[in-house]
PDB file of C-alpha atoms in Angstrom:
ATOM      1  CA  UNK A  24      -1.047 -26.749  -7.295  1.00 43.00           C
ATOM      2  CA  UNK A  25       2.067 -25.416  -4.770  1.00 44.00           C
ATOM      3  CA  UNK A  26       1.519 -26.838  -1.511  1.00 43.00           C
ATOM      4  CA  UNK A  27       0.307 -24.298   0.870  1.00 41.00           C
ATOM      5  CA  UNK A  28       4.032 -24.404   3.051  1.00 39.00           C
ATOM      6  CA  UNK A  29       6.139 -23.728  -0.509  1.00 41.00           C
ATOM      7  CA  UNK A  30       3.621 -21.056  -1.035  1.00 43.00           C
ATOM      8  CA  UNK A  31       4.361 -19.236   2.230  1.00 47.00           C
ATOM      9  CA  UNK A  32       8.123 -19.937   1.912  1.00 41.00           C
ATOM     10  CA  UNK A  33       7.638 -17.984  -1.599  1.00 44.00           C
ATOM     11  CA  UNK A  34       5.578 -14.891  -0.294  1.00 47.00           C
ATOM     12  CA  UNK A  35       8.136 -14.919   2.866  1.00 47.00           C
ATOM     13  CA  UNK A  36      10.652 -14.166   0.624  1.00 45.00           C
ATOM     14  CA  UNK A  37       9.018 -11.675  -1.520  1.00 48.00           C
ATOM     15  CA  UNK A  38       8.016  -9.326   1.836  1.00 49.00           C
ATOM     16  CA  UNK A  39      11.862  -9.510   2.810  1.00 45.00           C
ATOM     17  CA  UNK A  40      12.715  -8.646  -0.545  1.00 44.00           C
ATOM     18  CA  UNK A  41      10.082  -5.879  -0.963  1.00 51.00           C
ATOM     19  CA  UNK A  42       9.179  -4.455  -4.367  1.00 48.00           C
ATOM     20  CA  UNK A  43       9.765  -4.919  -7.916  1.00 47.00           C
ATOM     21  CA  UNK A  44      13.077  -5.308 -10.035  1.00 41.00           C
ATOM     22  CA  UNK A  45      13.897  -4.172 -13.103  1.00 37.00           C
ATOM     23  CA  UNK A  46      15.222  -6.643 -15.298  1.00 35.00           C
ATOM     24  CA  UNK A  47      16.780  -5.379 -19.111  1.00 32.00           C
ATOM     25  CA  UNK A  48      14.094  -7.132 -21.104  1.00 31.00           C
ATOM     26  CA  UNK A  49      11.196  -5.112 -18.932  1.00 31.00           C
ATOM     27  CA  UNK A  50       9.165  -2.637 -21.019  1.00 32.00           C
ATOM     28  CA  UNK A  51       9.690   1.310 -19.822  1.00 32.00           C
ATOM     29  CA  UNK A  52       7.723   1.905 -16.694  1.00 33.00           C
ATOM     30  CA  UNK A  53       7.461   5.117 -14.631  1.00 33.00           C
ATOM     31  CA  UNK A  54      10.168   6.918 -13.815  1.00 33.00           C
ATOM     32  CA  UNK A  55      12.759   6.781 -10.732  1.00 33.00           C
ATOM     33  CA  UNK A  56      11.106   7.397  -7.487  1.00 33.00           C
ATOM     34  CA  UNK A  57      12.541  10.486  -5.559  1.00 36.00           C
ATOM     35  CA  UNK A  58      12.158   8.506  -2.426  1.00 40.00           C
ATOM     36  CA  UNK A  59      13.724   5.397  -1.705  1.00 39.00           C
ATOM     37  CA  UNK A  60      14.812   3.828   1.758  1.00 40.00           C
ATOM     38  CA  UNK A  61      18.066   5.068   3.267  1.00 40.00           C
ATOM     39  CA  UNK A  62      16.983   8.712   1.915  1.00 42.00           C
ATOM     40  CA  UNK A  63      14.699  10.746   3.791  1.00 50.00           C
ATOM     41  CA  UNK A  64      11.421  11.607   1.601  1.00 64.00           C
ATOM     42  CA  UNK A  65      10.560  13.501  -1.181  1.00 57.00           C
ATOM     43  CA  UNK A  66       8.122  15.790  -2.493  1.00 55.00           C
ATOM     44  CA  UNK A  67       7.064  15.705  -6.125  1.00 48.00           C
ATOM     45  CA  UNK A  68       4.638  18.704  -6.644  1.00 40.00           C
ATOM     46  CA  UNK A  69       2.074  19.152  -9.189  1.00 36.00           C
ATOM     47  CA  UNK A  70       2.978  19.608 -12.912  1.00 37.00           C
ATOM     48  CA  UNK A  71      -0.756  18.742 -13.735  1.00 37.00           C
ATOM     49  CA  UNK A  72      -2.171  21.672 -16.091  1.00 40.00           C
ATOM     50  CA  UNK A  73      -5.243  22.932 -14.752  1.00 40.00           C
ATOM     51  CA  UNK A  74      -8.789  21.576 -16.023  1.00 47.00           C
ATOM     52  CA  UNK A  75     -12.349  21.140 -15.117  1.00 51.00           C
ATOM     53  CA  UNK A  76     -11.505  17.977 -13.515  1.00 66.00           C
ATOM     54  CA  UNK A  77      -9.192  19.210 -11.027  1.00 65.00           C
ATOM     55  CA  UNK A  78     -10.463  20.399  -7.723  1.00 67.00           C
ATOM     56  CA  UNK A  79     -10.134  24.444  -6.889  1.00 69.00           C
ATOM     57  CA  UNK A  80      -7.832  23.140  -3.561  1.00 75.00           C
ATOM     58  CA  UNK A  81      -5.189  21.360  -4.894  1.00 93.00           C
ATOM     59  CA  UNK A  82      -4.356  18.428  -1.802  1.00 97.00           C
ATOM     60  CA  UNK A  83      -1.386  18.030  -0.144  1.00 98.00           C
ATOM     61  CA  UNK A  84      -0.473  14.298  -0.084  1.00 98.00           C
ATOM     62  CA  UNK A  85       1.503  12.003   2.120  1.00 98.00           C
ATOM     63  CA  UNK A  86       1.815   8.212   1.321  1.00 98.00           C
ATOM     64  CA  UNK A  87       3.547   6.246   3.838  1.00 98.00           C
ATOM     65  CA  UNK A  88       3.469   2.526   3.977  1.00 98.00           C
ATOM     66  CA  UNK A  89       4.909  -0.913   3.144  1.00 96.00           C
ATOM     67  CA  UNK A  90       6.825  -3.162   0.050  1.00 95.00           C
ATOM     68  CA  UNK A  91       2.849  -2.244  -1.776  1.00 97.00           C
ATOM     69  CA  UNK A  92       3.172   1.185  -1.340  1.00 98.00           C
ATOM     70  CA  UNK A  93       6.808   0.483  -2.588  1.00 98.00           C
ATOM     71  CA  UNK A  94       6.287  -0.522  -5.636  1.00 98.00           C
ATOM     72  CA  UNK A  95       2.931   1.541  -5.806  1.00 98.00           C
ATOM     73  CA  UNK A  96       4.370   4.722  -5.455  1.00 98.00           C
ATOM     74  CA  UNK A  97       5.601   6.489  -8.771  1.00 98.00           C
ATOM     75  CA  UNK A  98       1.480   5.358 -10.064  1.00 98.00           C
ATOM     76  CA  UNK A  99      -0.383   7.246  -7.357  1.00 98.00           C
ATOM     77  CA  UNK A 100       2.076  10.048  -7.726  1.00 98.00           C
ATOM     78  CA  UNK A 101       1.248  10.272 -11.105  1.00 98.00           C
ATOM     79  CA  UNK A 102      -2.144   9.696 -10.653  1.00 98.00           C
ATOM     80  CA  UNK A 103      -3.087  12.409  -8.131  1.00 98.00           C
ATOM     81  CA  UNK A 104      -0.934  14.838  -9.535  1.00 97.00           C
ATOM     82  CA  UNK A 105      -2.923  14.139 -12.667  1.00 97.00           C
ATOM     83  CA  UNK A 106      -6.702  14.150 -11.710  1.00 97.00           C
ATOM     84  CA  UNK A 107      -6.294  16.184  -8.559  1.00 97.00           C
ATOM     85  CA  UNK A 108      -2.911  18.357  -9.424  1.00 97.00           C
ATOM     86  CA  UNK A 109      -1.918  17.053  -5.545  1.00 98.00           C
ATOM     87  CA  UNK A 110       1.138  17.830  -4.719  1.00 97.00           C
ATOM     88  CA  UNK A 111       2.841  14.600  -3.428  1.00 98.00           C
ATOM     89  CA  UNK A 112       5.536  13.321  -0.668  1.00 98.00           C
ATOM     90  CA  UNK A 113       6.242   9.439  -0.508  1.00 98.00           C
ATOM     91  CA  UNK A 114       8.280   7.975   1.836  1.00 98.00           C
ATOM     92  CA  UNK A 115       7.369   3.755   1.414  1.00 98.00           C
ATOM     93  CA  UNK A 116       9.765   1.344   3.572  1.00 96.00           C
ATOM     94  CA  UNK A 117       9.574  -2.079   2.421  1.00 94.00           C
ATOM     95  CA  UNK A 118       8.987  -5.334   5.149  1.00 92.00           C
ATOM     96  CA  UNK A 119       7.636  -2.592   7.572  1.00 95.00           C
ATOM     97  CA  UNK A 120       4.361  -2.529   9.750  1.00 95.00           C
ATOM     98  CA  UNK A 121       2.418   0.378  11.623  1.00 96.00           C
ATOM     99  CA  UNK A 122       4.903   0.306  14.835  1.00 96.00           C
ATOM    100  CA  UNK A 123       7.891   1.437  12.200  1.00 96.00           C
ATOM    101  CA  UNK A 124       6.741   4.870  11.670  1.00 97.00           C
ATOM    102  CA  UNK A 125       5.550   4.868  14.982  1.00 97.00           C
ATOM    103  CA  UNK A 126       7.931   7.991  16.614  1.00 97.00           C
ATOM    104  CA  UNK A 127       9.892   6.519  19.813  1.00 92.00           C
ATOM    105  CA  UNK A 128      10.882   3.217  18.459  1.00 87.00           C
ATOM    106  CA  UNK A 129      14.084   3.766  17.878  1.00 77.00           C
ATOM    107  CA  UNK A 130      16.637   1.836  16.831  1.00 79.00           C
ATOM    108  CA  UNK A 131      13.655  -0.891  16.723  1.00 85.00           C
ATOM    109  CA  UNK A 132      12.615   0.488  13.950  1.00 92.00           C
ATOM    110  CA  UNK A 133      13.076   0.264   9.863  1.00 92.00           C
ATOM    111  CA  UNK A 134      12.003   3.366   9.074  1.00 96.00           C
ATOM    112  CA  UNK A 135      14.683   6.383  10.378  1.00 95.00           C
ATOM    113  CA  UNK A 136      14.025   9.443  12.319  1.00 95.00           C
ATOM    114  CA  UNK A 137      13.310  11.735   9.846  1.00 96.00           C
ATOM    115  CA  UNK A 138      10.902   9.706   8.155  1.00 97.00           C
ATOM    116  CA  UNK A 139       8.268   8.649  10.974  1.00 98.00           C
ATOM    117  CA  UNK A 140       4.656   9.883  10.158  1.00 98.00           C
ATOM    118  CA  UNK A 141       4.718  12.696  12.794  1.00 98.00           C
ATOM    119  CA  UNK A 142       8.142  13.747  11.856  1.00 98.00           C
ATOM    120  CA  UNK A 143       6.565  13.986   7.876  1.00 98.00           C
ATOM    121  CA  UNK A 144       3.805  15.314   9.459  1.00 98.00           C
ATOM    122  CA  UNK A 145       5.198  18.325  10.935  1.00 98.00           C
ATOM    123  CA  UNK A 146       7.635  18.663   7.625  1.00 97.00           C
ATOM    124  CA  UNK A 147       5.321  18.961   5.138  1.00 97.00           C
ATOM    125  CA  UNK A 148       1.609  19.875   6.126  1.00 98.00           C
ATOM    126  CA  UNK A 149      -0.275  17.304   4.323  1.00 98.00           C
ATOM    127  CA  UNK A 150      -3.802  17.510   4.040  1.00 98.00           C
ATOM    128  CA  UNK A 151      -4.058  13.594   3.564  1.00 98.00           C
ATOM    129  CA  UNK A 152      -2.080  10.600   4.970  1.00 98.00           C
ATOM    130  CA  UNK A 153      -2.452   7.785   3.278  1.00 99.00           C
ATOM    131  CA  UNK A 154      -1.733   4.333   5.012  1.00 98.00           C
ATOM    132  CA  UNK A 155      -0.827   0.996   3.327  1.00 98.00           C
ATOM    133  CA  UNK A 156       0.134  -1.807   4.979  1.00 97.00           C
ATOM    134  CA  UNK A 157      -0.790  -5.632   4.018  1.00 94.00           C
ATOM    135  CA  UNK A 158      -0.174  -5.684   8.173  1.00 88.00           C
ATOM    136  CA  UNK A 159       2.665  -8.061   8.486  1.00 83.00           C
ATOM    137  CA  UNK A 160       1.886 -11.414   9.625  1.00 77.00           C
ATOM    138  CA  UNK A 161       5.704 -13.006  10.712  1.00 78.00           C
ATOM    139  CA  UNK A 162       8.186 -11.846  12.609  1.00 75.00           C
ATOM    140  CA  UNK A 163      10.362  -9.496  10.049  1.00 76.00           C
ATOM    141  CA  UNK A 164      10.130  -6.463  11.901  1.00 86.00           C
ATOM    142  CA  UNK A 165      11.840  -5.487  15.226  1.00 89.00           C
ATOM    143  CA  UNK A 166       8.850  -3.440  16.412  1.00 92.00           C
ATOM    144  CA  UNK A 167       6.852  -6.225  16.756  1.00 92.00           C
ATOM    145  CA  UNK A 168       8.714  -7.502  19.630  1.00 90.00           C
ATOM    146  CA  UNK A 169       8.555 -10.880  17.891  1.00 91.00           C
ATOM    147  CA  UNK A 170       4.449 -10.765  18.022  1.00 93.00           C
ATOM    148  CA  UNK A 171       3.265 -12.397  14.778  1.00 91.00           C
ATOM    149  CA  UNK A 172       0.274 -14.057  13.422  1.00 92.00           C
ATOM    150  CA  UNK A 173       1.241 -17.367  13.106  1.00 88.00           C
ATOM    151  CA  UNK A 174       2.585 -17.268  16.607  1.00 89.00           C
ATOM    152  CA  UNK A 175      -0.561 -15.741  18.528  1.00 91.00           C
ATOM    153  CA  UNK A 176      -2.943 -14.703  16.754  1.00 94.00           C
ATOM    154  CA  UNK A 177      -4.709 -12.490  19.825  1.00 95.00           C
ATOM    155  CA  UNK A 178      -1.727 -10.746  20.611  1.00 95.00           C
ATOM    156  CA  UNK A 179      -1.222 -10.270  16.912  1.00 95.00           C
ATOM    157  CA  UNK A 180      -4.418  -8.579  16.628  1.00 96.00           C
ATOM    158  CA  UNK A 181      -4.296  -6.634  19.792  1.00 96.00           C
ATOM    159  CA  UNK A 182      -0.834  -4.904  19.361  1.00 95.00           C
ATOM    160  CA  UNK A 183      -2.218  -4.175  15.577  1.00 96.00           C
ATOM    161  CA  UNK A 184      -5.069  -2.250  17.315  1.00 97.00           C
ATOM    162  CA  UNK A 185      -2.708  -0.848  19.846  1.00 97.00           C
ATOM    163  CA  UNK A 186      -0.253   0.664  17.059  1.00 96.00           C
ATOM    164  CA  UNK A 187      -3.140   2.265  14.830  1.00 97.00           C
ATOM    165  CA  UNK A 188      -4.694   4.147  17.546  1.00 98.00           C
ATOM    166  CA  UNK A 189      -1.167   5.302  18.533  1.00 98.00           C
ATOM    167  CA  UNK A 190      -0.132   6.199  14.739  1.00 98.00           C
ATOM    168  CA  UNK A 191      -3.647   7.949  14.473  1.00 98.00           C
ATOM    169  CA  UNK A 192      -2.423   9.994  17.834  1.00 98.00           C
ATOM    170  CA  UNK A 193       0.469  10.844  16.439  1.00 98.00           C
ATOM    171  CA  UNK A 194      -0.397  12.034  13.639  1.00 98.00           C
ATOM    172  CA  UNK A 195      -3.004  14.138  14.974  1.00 98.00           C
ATOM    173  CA  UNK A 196      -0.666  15.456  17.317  1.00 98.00           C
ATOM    174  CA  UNK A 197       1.666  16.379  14.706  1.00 98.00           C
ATOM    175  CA  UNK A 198      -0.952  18.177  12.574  1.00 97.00           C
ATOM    176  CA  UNK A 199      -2.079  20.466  15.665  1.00 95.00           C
ATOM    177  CA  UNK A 200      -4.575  22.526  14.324  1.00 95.00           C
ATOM    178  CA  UNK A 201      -4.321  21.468  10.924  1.00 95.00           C
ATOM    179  CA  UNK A 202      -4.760  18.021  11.544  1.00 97.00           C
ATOM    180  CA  UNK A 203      -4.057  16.007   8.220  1.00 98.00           C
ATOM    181  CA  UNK A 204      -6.845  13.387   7.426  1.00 98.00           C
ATOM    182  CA  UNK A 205      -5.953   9.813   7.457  1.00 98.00           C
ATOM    183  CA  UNK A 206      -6.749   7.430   4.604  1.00 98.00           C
ATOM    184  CA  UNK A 207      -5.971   3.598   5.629  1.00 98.00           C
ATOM    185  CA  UNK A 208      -6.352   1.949   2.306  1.00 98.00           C
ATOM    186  CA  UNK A 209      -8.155  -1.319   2.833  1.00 98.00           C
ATOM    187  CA  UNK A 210      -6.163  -4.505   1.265  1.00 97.00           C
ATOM    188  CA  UNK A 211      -6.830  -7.036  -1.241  1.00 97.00           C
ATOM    189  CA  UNK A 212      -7.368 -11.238  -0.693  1.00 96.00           C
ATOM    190  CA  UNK A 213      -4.516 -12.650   1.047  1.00 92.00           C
ATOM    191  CA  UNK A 214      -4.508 -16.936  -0.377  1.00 91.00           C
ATOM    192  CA  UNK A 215      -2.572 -17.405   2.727  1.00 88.00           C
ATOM    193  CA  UNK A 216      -3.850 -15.852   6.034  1.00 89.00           C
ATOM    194  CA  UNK A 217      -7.924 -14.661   4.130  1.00 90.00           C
ATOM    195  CA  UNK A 218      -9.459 -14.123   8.244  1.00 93.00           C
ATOM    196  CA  UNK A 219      -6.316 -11.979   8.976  1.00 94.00           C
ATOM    197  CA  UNK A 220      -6.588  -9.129   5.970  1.00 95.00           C
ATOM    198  CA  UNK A 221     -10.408  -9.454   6.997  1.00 96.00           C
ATOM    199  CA  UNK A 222      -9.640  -8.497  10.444  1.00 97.00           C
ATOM    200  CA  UNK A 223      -7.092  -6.002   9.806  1.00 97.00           C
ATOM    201  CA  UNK A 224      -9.485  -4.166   7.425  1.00 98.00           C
ATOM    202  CA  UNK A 225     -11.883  -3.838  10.001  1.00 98.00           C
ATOM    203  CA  UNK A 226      -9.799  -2.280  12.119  1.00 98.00           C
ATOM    204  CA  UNK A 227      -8.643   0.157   9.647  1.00 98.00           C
ATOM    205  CA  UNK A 228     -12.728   1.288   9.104  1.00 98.00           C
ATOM    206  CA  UNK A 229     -12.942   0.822  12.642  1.00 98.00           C
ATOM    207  CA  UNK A 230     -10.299   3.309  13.703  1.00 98.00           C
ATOM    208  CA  UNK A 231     -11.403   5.605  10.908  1.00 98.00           C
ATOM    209  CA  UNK A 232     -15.157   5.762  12.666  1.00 98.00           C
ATOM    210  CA  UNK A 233     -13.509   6.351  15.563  1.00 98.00           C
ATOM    211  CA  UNK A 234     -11.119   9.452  14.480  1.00 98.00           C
ATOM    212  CA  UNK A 235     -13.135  10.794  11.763  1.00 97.00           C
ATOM    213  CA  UNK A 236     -11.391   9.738   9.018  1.00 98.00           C
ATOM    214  CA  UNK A 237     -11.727   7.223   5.941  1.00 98.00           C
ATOM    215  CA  UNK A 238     -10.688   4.705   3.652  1.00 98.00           C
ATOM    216  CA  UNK A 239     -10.124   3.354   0.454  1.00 98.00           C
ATOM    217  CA  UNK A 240     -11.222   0.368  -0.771  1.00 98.00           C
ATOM    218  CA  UNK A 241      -8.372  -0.148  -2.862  1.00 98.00           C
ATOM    219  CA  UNK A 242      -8.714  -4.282  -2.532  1.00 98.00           C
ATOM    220  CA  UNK A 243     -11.698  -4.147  -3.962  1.00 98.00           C
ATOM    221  CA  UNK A 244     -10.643  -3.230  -7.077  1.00 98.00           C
ATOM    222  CA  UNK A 245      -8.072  -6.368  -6.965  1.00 98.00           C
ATOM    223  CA  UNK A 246     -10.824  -8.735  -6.209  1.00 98.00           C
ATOM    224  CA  UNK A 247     -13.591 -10.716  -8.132  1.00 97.00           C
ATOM    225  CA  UNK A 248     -17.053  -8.918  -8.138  1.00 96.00           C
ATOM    226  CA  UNK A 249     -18.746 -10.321  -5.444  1.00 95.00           C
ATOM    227  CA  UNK A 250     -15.832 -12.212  -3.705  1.00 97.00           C
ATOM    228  CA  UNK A 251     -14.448  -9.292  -1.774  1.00 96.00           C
ATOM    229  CA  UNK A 252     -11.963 -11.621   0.299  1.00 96.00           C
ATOM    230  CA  UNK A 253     -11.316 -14.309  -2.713  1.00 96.00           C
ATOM    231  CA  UNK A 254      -8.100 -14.074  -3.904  1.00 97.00           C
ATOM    232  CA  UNK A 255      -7.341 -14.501  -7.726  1.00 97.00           C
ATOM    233  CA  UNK A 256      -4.608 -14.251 -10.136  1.00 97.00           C
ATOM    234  CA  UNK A 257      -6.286 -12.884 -13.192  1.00 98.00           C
ATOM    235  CA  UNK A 258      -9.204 -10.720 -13.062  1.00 98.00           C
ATOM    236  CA  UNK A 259     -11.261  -9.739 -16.158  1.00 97.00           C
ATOM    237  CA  UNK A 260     -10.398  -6.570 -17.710  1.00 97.00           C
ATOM    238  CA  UNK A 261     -11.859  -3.100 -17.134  1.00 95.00           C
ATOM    239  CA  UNK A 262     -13.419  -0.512 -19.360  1.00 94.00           C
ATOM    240  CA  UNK A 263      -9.765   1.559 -18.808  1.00 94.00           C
ATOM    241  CA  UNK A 264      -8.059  -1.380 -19.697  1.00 95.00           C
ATOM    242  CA  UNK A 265      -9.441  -2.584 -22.429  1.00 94.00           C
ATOM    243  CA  UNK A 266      -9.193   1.161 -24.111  1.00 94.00           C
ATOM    244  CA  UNK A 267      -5.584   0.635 -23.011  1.00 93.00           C
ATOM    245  CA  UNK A 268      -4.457  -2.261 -24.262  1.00 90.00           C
ATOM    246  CA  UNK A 269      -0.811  -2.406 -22.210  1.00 91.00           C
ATOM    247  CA  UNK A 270      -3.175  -3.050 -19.351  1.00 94.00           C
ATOM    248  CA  UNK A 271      -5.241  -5.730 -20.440  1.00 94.00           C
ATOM    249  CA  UNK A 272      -2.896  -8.510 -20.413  1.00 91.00           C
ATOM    250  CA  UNK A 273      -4.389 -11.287 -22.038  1.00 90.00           C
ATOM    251  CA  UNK A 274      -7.275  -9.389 -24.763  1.00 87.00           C
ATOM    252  CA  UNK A 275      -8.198 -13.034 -26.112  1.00 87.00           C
ATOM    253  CA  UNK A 276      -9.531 -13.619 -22.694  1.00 92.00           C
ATOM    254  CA  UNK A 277     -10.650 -10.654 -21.808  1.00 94.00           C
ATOM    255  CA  UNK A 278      -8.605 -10.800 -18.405  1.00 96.00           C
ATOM    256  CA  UNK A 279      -5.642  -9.253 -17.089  1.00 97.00           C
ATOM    257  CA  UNK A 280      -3.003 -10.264 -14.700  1.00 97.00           C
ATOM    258  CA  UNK A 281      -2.484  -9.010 -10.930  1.00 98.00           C
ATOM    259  CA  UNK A 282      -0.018 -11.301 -10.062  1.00 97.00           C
ATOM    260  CA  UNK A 283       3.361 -13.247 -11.350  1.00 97.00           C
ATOM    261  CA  UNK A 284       3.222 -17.215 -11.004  1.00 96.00           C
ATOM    262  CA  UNK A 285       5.686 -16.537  -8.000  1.00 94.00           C
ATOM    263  CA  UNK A 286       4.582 -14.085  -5.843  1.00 95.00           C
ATOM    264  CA  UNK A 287       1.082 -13.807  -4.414  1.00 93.00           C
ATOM    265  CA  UNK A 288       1.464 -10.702  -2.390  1.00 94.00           C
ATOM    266  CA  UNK A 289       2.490  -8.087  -4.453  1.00 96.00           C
ATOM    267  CA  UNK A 290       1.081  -6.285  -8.375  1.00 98.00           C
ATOM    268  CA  UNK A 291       4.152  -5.806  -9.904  1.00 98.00           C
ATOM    269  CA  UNK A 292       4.285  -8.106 -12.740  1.00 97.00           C
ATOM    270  CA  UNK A 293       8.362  -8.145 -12.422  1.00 96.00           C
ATOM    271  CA  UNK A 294      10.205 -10.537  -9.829  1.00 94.00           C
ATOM    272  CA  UNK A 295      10.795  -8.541  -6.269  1.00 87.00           C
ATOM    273  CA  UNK A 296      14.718  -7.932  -5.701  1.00 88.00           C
ATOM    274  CA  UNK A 297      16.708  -7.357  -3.040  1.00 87.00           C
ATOM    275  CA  UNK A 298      16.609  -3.974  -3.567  1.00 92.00           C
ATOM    276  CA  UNK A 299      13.067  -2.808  -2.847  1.00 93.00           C
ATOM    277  CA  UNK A 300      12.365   0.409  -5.618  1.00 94.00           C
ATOM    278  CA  UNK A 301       8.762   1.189  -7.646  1.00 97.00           C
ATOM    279  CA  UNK A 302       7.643  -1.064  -9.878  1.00 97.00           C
ATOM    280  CA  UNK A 303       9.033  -0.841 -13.080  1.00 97.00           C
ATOM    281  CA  UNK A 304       6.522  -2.095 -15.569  1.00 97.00           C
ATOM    282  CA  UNK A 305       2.951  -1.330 -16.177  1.00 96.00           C
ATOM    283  CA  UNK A 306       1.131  -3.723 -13.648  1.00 97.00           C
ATOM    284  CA  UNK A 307      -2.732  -3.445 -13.903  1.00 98.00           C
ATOM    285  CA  UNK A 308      -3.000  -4.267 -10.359  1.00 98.00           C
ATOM    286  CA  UNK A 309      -0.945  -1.280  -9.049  1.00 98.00           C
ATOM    287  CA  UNK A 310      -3.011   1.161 -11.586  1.00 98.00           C
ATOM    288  CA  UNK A 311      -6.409  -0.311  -9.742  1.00 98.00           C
ATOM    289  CA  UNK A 312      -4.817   0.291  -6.199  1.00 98.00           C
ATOM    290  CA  UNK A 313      -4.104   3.810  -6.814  1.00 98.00           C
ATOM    291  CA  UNK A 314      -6.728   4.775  -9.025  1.00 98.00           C
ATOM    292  CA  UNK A 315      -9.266   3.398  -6.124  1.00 98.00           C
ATOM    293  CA  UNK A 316      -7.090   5.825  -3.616  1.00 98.00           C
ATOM    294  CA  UNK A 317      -7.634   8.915  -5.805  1.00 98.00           C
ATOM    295  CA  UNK A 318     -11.080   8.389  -6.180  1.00 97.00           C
ATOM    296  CA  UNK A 319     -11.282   8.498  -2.525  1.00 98.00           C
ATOM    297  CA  UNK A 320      -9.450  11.529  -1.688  1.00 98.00           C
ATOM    298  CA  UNK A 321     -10.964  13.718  -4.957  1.00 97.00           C
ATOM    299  CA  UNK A 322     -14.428  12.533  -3.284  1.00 96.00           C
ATOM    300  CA  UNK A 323     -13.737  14.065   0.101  1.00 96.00           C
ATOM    301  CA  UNK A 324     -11.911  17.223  -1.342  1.00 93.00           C
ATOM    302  CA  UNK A 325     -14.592  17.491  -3.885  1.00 79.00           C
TER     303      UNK A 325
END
């Protein structure tokens, strides 16, 4: 067993590094993202033909969010283009918290002008926002004003609760009277800092109460049946997977794998590089995070 100080120095590294590689011996994944940082974001629209399935209002989607919704990206695309015929913006900034896309920041910020929630906002009239961050815990971004977890952990928490209720204002602000809805998608077991993703996913439902919006439980479908906040490597396969076998990993055991040996934070079952992009492999763990975020949003359009 790593000691619990190598494991941190590993995860450290993987949130500075952000999302997946792509290394020559990988198996074809999903294609190029249209947004990556540096570029201001882009809108994939709906190629989905039209079925029973999908809803009469076809939603307009915005996913903003962190190295998860990095490498996370390409899937939901695909995914609510295909059981919802959404038409779809992402604009993901890896090693960034809620106070990045927060408008007024500055140079303080990772995440540039163009690409702040409100500025989005206003761009491209979503009907849905969709929020992930893991809510980062150490010091990587400038926004934080050097406020971390491991530091204080009541300042930690209290700026966190000052930043969503600002993002939530700005976004409604943005949307005037078309005021997008706001999905903050609840995360999965953190082996590191468990009380801290606890705590931060309260706040998300909290702040959803609050605003009238929602959420997606998308870490419940990365966590063992009846250990909501117990992390795990391997979790036993799904009816999807097991009718797709690229999904479930290891069939002789019927489980699959969420996570590489190195990295606890993140799905993508490829080593992060320093170039954060989507995940290039098929990575059950991703599929479960945004099949759990379509379910929510074709349940409130539906």
């Amino acid at each position: 067993m790593r000691k619990p100080w190598i494991v941190g120095v590993l995860l450290a590294a993987a949130l500075v590094l952000g999302a997946c590689g792509d290394p020559a011996s990988a198996p074809e994944g999903p294609p190029p993202s249209p947004s990556v940082p540096g570029a201001s974001a882009s809108t994939t629209h709906q190629q989905a033909p039209a079925s029973a399935g999908v809803p009469a209002v076809r939603p307009r989607v915005l996913y903003l969010g962190d190295s998860l919704a990095m490498e996370a990206q390409n899937v939901l695309g695909k995914q609510l283009r295909q059981d919802l015929g959404a038409t779809y913006t992402a604009a993901p900034y890896s090693g960034t918290t809620l106070c990045d896309y927060l408008e007024g920041t500055g140079a303080k910020s990772l995440v540039p002008d163009a690409d702040k929630a409100a500025a989005l906002v206003r761009s491209r009239h979503p009907d849905y926002v969709v929020l992930q961050f893991w809510g980062n815990a150490w010091a990587f971004t400038w926004c934080m004003d050097g406020i971390s977890y491991d530091r204080s952990r009541q300042r930690y928490f209290t700026r966190y609760e000052a930043d969503l209720r600002r993002l939530t204002d700005q976004i409604a602000a943005a949307g005037g009277t078309k005021r997008p809805r706001i999905v903050w998608v609840l995360q999965g077991p953190d082996p590191l800092t468990p009380d801290r993703v606890r705590r931060v996913n309260q706040m998300y439902e909290r702040q959803a109460a609050a605003s009238g919006d929602m959420v997606a439980d998308a870490g419940a479908a990365v966590s063992p049946a009846g250990a909501r906040y117990s992390w795990s490597q391997y979790l036993p396969c799904t009816a999807y997977e097991h009718e797709h076998p690229d999904y479930c990993t290891q069939p002789g055991q019927d489980r699959t794998a969420l996570h590489i040996d190195t990295d606890y934070l993140h799905f993508c079952l490829v080593p992060t590089t320093s170039t954060p992009r989507p995940c290039p492999v098929r990575s059950p763990g991703i599929l479960r995070i945004a099949q759990a975020i379509t379910r929510a949003i074709a349940g409130d359009v539906r």
